Amino acid sequence: LEKVVKEYQEIQKDFSKSVISRQQLESQKQENESIQQEFKELKDDAVIYKMIGPVLVKQDKADATQNVDKRLEYINGEIKRIEKIIKDLEEKQEKKKNEVA
């Protein structure tokens, strides 16, 4: 029984970590969607700067837009991956809960 309880607690820790990761990804997604929206409102010849370390580097709108699009694509993929992990952990949690009961 003690072993099952420890396994259950371990699953809960993993679940909590995954939920936190999911929240961070959602925050990044919202931030990038906001940037994407701002880019849509800019003129094609607008000057965009990207911060690299302590330096601002000039970047053309097409490159900046493409970078944000790729970042959003990656974030959405990570969200799907984390959601699958969360679902699997929920199922494991339920099985362990039934073992304890």
PDB file of C-alpha atoms in Angstrom:
ATOM      1  CA  LEU A   1       0.000   0.000   0.000  1.00  0.00           C
ATOM      2  CA  GLU A   2       2.839   2.370   0.880  1.00  0.00           C
ATOM      3  CA  LYS A   3       4.401   1.739  -2.547  1.00  0.00           C
ATOM      4  CA  VAL A   4       1.128   2.548  -4.315  1.00  0.00           C
ATOM      5  CA  VAL A   5       0.753   5.767  -2.288  1.00  0.00           C
ATOM      6  CA  LYS A   6       4.301   6.852  -3.232  1.00  0.00           C
ATOM      7  CA  GLU A   7       3.585   6.106  -6.898  1.00  0.00           C
ATOM      8  CA  TYR A   8       0.381   8.134  -6.643  1.00  0.00           C
ATOM      9  CA  GLN A   9       2.265  11.071  -5.106  1.00  0.00           C
ATOM     10  CA  GLU A  10       4.866  10.866  -7.884  1.00  0.00           C
ATOM     11  CA  ILE A  11       2.119  10.958 -10.512  1.00  0.00           C
ATOM     12  CA  GLN A  12       0.618  14.007  -8.759  1.00  0.00           C
ATOM     13  CA  LYS A  13       4.005  15.792  -8.868  1.00  0.00           C
ATOM     14  CA  ASP A  14       4.365  15.062 -12.593  1.00  0.00           C
ATOM     15  CA  PHE A  15       0.787  16.205 -13.139  1.00  0.00           C
ATOM     16  CA  SER A  16       1.437  19.510 -11.331  1.00  0.00           C
ATOM     17  CA  LYS A  17       4.617  20.113 -13.348  1.00  0.00           C
ATOM     18  CA  SER A  18       2.753  19.413 -16.580  1.00  0.00           C
ATOM     19  CA  VAL A  19      -0.079  21.787 -15.664  1.00  0.00           C
ATOM     20  CA  ILE A  20       2.452  24.535 -14.883  1.00  0.00           C
ATOM     21  CA  SER A  21       4.179  23.908 -18.240  1.00  0.00           C
ATOM     22  CA  ARG A  22       0.801  24.100 -19.972  1.00  0.00           C
ATOM     23  CA  GLN A  23       0.067  27.450 -18.298  1.00  0.00           C
ATOM     24  CA  GLN A  24       3.463  28.834 -19.317  1.00  0.00           C
ATOM     25  CA  LEU A  25       2.921  27.730 -22.912  1.00  0.00           C
ATOM     26  CA  GLU A  26      -0.534  29.317 -22.941  1.00  0.00           C
ATOM     27  CA  SER A  27       0.994  32.575 -21.695  1.00  0.00           C
ATOM     28  CA  GLN A  28       3.643  32.453 -24.440  1.00  0.00           C
ATOM     29  CA  LYS A  29       0.954  31.692 -27.006  1.00  0.00           C
ATOM     30  CA  GLN A  30      -1.111  34.714 -25.968  1.00  0.00           C
ATOM     31  CA  GLU A  31       1.958  36.951 -26.041  1.00  0.00           C
ATOM     32  CA  ASN A  32       2.908  35.783 -29.537  1.00  0.00           C
ATOM     33  CA  GLU A  33      -0.666  36.108 -30.804  1.00  0.00           C
ATOM     34  CA  SER A  34      -0.641  39.682 -29.520  1.00  0.00           C
ATOM     35  CA  ILE A  35       2.624  40.355 -31.369  1.00  0.00           C
ATOM     36  CA  GLN A  36       1.196  38.710 -34.489  1.00  0.00           C
ATOM     37  CA  GLN A  37      -1.834  41.009 -34.322  1.00  0.00           C
ATOM     38  CA  GLU A  38       0.379  44.087 -33.911  1.00  0.00           C
ATOM     39  CA  PHE A  39       2.440  43.030 -36.944  1.00  0.00           C
ATOM     40  CA  LYS A  40      -0.737  42.781 -39.043  1.00  0.00           C
ATOM     41  CA  GLU A  41      -1.528  46.397 -38.227  1.00  0.00           C
ATOM     42  CA  LEU A  42       1.935  47.630 -39.269  1.00  0.00           C
ATOM     43  CA  LYS A  43       2.789  48.865 -42.750  1.00  0.00           C
ATOM     44  CA  ASP A  44       5.027  46.604 -44.820  1.00  0.00           C
ATOM     45  CA  ASP A  45       7.907  49.096 -44.625  1.00  0.00           C
ATOM     46  CA  ALA A  46       7.651  49.458 -40.829  1.00  0.00           C
ATOM     47  CA  VAL A  47      10.895  49.200 -38.889  1.00  0.00           C
ATOM     48  CA  ILE A  48      10.947  46.326 -36.396  1.00  0.00           C
ATOM     49  CA  TYR A  49      13.684  45.693 -33.861  1.00  0.00           C
ATOM     50  CA  LYS A  50      14.495  42.376 -32.248  1.00  0.00           C
ATOM     51  CA  MET A  51      16.270  42.263 -28.911  1.00  0.00           C
ATOM     52  CA  ILE A  52      19.277  39.951 -28.958  1.00  0.00           C
ATOM     53  CA  GLY A  53      20.877  40.097 -25.541  1.00  0.00           C
ATOM     54  CA  PRO A  54      21.311  43.779 -24.663  1.00  0.00           C
ATOM     55  CA  VAL A  55      21.258  44.878 -28.331  1.00  0.00           C
ATOM     56  CA  LEU A  56      18.336  45.856 -30.569  1.00  0.00           C
ATOM     57  CA  VAL A  57      18.816  44.521 -34.103  1.00  0.00           C
ATOM     58  CA  LYS A  58      16.823  45.821 -37.064  1.00  0.00           C
ATOM     59  CA  GLN A  59      14.642  43.186 -38.740  1.00  0.00           C
ATOM     60  CA  ASP A  60      12.319  43.434 -41.711  1.00  0.00           C
ATOM     61  CA  LYS A  61       8.618  42.792 -41.211  1.00  0.00           C
ATOM     62  CA  ALA A  62       8.533  39.601 -43.301  1.00  0.00           C
ATOM     63  CA  ASP A  63      11.279  37.944 -41.231  1.00  0.00           C
ATOM     64  CA  ALA A  64       9.760  39.070 -37.949  1.00  0.00           C
ATOM     65  CA  THR A  65       6.309  37.830 -38.969  1.00  0.00           C
ATOM     66  CA  GLN A  66       7.730  34.510 -40.122  1.00  0.00           C
ATOM     67  CA  ASN A  67       9.587  34.078 -36.811  1.00  0.00           C
ATOM     68  CA  VAL A  68       6.424  34.731 -34.798  1.00  0.00           C
ATOM     69  CA  ASP A  69       4.421  32.341 -36.993  1.00  0.00           C
ATOM     70  CA  LYS A  70       7.030  29.600 -36.503  1.00  0.00           C
ATOM     71  CA  ARG A  71       7.105  30.250 -32.761  1.00  0.00           C
ATOM     72  CA  LEU A  72       3.304  29.966 -32.574  1.00  0.00           C
ATOM     73  CA  GLU A  73       3.411  26.737 -34.568  1.00  0.00           C
ATOM     74  CA  TYR A  74       5.994  25.314 -32.146  1.00  0.00           C
ATOM     75  CA  ILE A  75       4.059  26.482 -29.065  1.00  0.00           C
ATOM     76  CA  ASN A  76       0.809  24.965 -30.368  1.00  0.00           C
ATOM     77  CA  GLY A  77       2.619  21.664 -30.952  1.00  0.00           C
ATOM     78  CA  GLU A  78       4.024  21.744 -27.427  1.00  0.00           C
ATOM     79  CA  ILE A  79       0.578  22.508 -25.986  1.00  0.00           C
ATOM     80  CA  LYS A  80      -0.854  19.449 -27.760  1.00  0.00           C
ATOM     81  CA  ARG A  81       2.022  17.309 -26.478  1.00  0.00           C
ATOM     82  CA  ILE A  82       1.591  18.530 -22.883  1.00  0.00           C
ATOM     83  CA  GLU A  83      -2.188  18.055 -23.050  1.00  0.00           C
ATOM     84  CA  LYS A  84      -1.638  14.412 -24.044  1.00  0.00           C
ATOM     85  CA  ILE A  85       0.775  13.977 -21.121  1.00  0.00           C
ATOM     86  CA  ILE A  86      -1.763  15.570 -18.753  1.00  0.00           C
ATOM     87  CA  LYS A  87      -4.502  13.259 -20.034  1.00  0.00           C
ATOM     88  CA  ASP A  88      -2.266  10.198 -19.568  1.00  0.00           C
ATOM     89  CA  LEU A  89      -1.336  11.326 -16.051  1.00  0.00           C
ATOM     90  CA  GLU A  90      -5.002  11.875 -15.170  1.00  0.00           C
ATOM     91  CA  GLU A  91      -5.716   8.294 -16.231  1.00  0.00           C
ATOM     92  CA  LYS A  92      -2.753   6.966 -14.214  1.00  0.00           C
ATOM     93  CA  GLN A  93      -3.882   9.035 -11.224  1.00  0.00           C
ATOM     94  CA  GLU A  94      -7.363   7.546 -11.427  1.00  0.00           C
ATOM     95  CA  LYS A  95      -5.984   3.986 -11.627  1.00  0.00           C
ATOM     96  CA  LYS A  96      -3.752   4.544  -8.582  1.00  0.00           C
ATOM     97  CA  LYS A  97      -6.626   6.143  -6.684  1.00  0.00           C
ATOM     98  CA  ASN A  98      -8.701   3.020  -7.333  1.00  0.00           C
ATOM     99  CA  GLU A  99      -5.808   0.804  -6.195  1.00  0.00           C
ATOM    100  CA  VAL A 100      -5.597   2.700  -2.899  1.00  0.00           C
ATOM    101  CA  ALA A 101      -9.371   2.567  -2.327  1.00  0.00           C
TER     102      ALA A 101
END
